CSV table of C-alpha atoms and ligand atoms in Angstrom, one decimal:
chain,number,residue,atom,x,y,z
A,1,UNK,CA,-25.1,35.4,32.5
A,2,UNK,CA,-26.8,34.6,29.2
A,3,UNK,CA,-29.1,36.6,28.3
A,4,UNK,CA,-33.0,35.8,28.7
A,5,UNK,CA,-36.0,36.1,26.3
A,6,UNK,CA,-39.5,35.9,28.1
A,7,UNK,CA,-42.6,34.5,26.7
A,8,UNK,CA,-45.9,36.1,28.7
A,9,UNK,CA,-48.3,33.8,27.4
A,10,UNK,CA,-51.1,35.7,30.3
A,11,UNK,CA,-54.5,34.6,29.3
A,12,UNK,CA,-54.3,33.7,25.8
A,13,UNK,CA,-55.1,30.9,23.8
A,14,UNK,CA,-57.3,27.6,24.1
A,15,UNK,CA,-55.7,24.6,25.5
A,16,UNK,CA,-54.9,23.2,22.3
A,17,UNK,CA,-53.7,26.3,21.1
A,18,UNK,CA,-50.8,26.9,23.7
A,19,UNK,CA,-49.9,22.5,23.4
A,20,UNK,CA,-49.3,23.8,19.5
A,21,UNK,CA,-47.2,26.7,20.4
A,22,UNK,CA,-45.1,24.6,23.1
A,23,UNK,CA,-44.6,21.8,20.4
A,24,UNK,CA,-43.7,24.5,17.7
A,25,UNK,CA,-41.0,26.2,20.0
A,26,UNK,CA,-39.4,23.2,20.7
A,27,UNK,CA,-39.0,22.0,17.1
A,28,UNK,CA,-37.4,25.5,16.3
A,29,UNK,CA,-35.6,27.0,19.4
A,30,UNK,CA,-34.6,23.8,21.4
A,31,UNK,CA,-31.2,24.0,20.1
A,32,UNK,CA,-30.9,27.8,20.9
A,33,UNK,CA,-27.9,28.0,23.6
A,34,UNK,CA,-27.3,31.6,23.4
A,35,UNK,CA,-30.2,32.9,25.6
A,36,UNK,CA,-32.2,31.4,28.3
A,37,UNK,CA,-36.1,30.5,26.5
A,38,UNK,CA,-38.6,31.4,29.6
A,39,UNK,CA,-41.9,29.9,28.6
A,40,UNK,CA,-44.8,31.3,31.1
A,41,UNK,CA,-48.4,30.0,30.1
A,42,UNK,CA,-50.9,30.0,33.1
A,43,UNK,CA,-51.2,28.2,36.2
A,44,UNK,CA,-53.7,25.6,34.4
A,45,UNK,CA,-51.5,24.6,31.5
A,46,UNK,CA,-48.1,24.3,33.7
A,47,UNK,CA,-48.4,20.9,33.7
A,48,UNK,CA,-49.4,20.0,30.4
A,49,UNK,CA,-46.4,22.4,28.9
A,50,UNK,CA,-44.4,21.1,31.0
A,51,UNK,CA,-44.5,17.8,29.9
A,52,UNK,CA,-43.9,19.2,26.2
A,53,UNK,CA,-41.0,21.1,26.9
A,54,UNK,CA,-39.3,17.8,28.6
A,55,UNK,CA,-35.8,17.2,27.4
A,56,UNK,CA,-35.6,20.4,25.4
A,57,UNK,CA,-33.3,24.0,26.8
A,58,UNK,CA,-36.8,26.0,27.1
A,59,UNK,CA,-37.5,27.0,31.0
A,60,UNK,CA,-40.9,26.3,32.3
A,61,UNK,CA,-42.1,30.0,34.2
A,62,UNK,CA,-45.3,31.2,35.9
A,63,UNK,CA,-47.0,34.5,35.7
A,64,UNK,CA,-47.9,34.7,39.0
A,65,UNK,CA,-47.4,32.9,42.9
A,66,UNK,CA,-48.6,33.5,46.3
A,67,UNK,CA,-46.1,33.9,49.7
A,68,UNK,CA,-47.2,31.9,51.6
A,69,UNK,CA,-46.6,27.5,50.9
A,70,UNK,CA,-49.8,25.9,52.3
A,71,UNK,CA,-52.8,27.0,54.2
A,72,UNK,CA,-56.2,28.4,53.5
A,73,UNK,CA,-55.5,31.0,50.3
A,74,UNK,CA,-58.4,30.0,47.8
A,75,UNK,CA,-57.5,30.5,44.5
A,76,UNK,CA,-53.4,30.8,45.2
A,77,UNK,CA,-51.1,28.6,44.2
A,78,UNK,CA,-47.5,28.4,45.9
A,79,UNK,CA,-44.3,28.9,45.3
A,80,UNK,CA,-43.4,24.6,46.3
A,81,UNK,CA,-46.6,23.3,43.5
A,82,UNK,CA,-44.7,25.8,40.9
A,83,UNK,CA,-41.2,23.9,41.8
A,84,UNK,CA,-43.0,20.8,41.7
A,85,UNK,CA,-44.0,21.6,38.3
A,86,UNK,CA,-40.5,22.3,37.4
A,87,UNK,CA,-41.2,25.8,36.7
A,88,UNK,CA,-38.0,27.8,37.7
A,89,UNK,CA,-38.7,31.7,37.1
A,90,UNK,CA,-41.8,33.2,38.2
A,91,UNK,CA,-43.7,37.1,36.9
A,92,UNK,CA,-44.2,39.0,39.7
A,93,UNK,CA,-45.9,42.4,39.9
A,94,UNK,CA,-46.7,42.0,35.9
A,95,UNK,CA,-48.9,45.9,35.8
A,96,UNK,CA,-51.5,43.9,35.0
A,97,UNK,CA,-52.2,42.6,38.3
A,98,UNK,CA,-51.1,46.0,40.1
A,99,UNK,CA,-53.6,47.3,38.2
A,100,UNK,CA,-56.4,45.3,37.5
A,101,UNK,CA,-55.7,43.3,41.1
A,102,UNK,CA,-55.1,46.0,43.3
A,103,UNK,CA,-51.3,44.4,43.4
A,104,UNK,CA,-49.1,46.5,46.3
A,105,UNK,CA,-45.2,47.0,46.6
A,106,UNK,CA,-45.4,44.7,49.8
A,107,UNK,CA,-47.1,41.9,47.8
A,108,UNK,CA,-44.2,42.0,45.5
A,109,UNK,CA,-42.0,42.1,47.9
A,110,UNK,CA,-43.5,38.8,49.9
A,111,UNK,CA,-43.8,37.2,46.0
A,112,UNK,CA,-40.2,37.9,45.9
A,113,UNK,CA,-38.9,36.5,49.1
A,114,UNK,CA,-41.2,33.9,48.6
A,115,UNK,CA,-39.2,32.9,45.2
A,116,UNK,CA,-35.7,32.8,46.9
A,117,UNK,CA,-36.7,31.0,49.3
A,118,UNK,CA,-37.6,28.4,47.2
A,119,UNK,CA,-35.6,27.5,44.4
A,120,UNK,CA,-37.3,30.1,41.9
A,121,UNK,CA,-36.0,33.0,40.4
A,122,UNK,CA,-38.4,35.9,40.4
A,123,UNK,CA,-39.1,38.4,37.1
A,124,UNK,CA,-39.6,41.6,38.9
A,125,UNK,CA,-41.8,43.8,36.6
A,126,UNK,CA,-41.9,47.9,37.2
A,127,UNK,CA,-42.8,50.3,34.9
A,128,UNK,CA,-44.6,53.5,34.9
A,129,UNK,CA,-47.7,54.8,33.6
A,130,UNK,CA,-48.2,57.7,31.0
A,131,UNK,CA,-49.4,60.2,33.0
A,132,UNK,CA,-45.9,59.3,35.6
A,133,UNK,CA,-43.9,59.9,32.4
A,134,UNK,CA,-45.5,63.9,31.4
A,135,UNK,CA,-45.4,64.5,35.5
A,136,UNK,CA,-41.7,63.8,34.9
A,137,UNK,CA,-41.6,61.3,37.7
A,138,UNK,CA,-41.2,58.3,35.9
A,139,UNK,CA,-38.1,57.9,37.6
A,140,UNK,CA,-39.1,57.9,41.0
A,141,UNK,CA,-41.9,56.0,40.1
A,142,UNK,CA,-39.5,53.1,38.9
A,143,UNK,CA,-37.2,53.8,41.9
A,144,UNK,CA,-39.3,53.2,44.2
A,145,UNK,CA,-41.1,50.2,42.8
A,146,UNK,CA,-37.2,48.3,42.5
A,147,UNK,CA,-36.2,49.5,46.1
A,148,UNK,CA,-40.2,48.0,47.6
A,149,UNK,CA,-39.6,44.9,45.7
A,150,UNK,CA,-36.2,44.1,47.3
A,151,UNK,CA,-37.0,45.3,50.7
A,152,UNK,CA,-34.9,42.9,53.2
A,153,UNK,CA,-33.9,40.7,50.4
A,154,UNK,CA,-30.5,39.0,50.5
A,155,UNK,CA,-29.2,37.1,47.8
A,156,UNK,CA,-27.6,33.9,48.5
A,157,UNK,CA,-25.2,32.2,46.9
A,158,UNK,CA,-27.4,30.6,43.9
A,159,UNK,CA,-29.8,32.7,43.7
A,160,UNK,CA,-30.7,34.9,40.8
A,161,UNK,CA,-33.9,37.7,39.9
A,162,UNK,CA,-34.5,39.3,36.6
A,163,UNK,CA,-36.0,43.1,36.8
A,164,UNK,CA,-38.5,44.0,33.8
A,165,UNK,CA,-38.2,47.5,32.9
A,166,UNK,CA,-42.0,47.6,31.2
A,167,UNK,CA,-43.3,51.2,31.0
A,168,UNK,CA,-47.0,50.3,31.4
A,169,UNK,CA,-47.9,53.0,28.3
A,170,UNK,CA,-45.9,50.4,26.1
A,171,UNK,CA,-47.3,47.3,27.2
A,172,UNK,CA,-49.7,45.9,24.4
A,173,UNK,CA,-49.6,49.4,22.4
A,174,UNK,CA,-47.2,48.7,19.7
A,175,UNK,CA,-45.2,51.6,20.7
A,176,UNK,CA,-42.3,50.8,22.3
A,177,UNK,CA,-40.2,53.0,24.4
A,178,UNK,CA,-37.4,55.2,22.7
A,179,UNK,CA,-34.7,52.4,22.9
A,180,UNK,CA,-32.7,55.3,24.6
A,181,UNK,CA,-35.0,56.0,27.6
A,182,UNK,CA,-34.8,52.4,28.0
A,183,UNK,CA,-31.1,52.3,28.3
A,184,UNK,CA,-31.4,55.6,30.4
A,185,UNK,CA,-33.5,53.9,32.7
A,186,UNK,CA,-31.6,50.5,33.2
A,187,UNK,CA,-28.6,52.7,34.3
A,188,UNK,CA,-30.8,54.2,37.2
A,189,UNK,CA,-32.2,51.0,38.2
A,190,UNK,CA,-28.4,49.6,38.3
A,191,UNK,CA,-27.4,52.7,40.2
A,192,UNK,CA,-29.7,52.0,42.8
A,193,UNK,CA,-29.1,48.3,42.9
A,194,UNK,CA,-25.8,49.2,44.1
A,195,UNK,CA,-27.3,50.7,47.1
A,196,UNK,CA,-29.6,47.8,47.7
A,197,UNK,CA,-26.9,44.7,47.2
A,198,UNK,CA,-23.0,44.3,46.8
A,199,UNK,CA,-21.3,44.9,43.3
A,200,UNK,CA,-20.9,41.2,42.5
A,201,UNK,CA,-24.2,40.4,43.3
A,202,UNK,CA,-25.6,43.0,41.0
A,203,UNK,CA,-22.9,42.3,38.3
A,204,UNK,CA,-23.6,38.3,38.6
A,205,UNK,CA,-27.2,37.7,40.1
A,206,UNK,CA,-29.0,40.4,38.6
A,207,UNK,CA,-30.6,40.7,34.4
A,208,UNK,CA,-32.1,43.5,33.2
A,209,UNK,CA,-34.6,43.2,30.7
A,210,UNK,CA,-36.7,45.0,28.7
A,211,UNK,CA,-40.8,44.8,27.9
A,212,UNK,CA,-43.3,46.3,26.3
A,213,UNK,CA,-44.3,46.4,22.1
A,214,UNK,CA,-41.3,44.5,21.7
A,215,UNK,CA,-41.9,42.4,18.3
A,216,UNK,CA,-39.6,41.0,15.4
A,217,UNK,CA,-39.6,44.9,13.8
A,218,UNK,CA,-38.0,46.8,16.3
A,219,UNK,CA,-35.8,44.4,18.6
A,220,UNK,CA,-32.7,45.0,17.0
A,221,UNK,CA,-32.8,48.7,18.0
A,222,UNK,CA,-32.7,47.3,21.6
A,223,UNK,CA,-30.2,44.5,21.1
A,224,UNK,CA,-26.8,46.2,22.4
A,225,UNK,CA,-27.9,48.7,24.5
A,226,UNK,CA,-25.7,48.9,27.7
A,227,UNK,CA,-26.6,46.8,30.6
A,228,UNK,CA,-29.9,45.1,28.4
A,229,UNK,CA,-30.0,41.6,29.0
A,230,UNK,CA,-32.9,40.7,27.6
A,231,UNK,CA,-36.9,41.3,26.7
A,232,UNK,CA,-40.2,40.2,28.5
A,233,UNK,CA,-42.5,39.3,25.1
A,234,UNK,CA,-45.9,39.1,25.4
A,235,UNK,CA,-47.9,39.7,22.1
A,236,UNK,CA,-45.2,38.8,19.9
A,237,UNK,CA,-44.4,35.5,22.0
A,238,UNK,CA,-47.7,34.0,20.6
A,239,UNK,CA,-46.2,34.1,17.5
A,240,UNK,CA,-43.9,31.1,16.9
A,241,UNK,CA,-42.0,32.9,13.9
A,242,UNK,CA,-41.9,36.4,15.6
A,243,UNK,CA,-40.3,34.5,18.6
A,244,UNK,CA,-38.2,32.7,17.2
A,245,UNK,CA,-37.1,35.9,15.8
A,246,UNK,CA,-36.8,37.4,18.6
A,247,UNK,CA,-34.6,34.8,20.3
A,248,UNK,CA,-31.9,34.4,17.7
A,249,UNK,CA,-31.9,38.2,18.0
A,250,UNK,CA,-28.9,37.8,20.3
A,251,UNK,CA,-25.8,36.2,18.7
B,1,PGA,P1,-46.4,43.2,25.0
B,1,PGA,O1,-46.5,42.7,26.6
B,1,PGA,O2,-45.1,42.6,24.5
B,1,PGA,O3,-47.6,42.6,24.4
B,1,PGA,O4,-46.4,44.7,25.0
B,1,PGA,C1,-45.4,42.7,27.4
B,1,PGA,C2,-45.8,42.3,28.8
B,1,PGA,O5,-46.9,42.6,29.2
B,1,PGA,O6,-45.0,41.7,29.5
């Protein structure tokens, strides 16, 4: 699997603001081939990037979905309008909405279900928080959150999902994560995908990735750790030469 390079767009930018980024990454990353380009702006500008990124290699994403595909949900917006809009990867469980949105496990685990059965591939974000990290139980904090997520999921024969490692302390702070602890943590979650699926499944289906303070300073201390196969951006992504940056990070 290539490896993928998220944009997290979340609320950011005017209108003609996010058109100018779309039309800026295409002029200088629509020729990149050696990582997937996930573009998610929100739900309001899907269609209008969309239409931009026509006919060039970057992926239209969401941030967010809902589980269910029609019915009375005010507000939501499902995962069959998101395929209509070509999008093809979705956030899901970004901290942000656990945290400001009261966001559960089984949410993310209905988002999640609700992706494969569709034709989207969902970007399962976990992380812990500061205080999880000096309690020491970061891990099981993670653990936990990976093994909710994937609760009764199977994975059929096409169908792929990207899990964000983003330790919520390092979202947004400018301080990433001791590229180490990263690579420490990625082996857990990979142990305990094994549990959870079959070994080709989690060799073939499965990307790890990487988020949090991630910018064009420190990625290369994160390119070429074991089992890293990629970053979730969000600051840095509204930066067309920071991203860029970031992107052609991988050779
Ligand atoms: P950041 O955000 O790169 O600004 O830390 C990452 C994220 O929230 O996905």
């Amino acid at each position: 699997m290539k490896p993928i390079v998220i944009a997290n767009w979340k609320m950011n930018l005017s209108l003609a603001g996010r058109k100018k980024l779309a039309q800026d990454l295409k002029k200088k990353l629509s020729r990149l081939s050696s990582v997937d380009v996930v573009v998610c702006p929100s739900f309001v500008s899907l269609a209008h990037i969309g239409e931009l990124l026509k006919k060039s290699k970057i992926i239209l994403g969401a941030q967010d979905v809902f589980w269910e595909d029609s019915g009375a949900y005010t507000g939501e917006i499902s995962p069959a309008v998101l395929e209509d809009l070509d999008c093809q990867y979705v956030i899901v469980g970004h901290s942000e909405r656990r945290h400001n949105l009261g966001e559960t496990d089984e949410m993310v685990n209905k988002k999640v279900k609700a992706c494969l059965e569709g034709d989207l591939t969902p970007i399962i974000c976990v992380g812990e928080t500061l205080e999880d990290r000096r309690e020491n139980r970061a891990d099981n904090v993670v653990l936990l959150q990976v093994r909710k997520a994937l609760d009764g999921v199977n994975l059929l024969e096409n169908d792929q999902i990207v899990i964000a490692y983003e330790p919520i302390w390092a979202i947004g702070t400018g301080e990433p994560i001791e590229p180490q602890e990263a690579e420490y943590m990625f082996d857990l979650i990979r142990q305990n995908l094994l549990d959870l699926l079959p070994l080709t499944k989690v060799n073939n289906s499965v990307r790890l990735v990487y988020g949090g303070s991630i910018n064009d300073k420190n990625i290369n201390e994160f390119i070429g750790l074991n089992l890293l196969n990629g970053f979730l951006v969000g600051n840095a992504s509204l930066d067309i030469d920071e991203f860029a940056l970031i992107c052609r990070a991988f050779k």
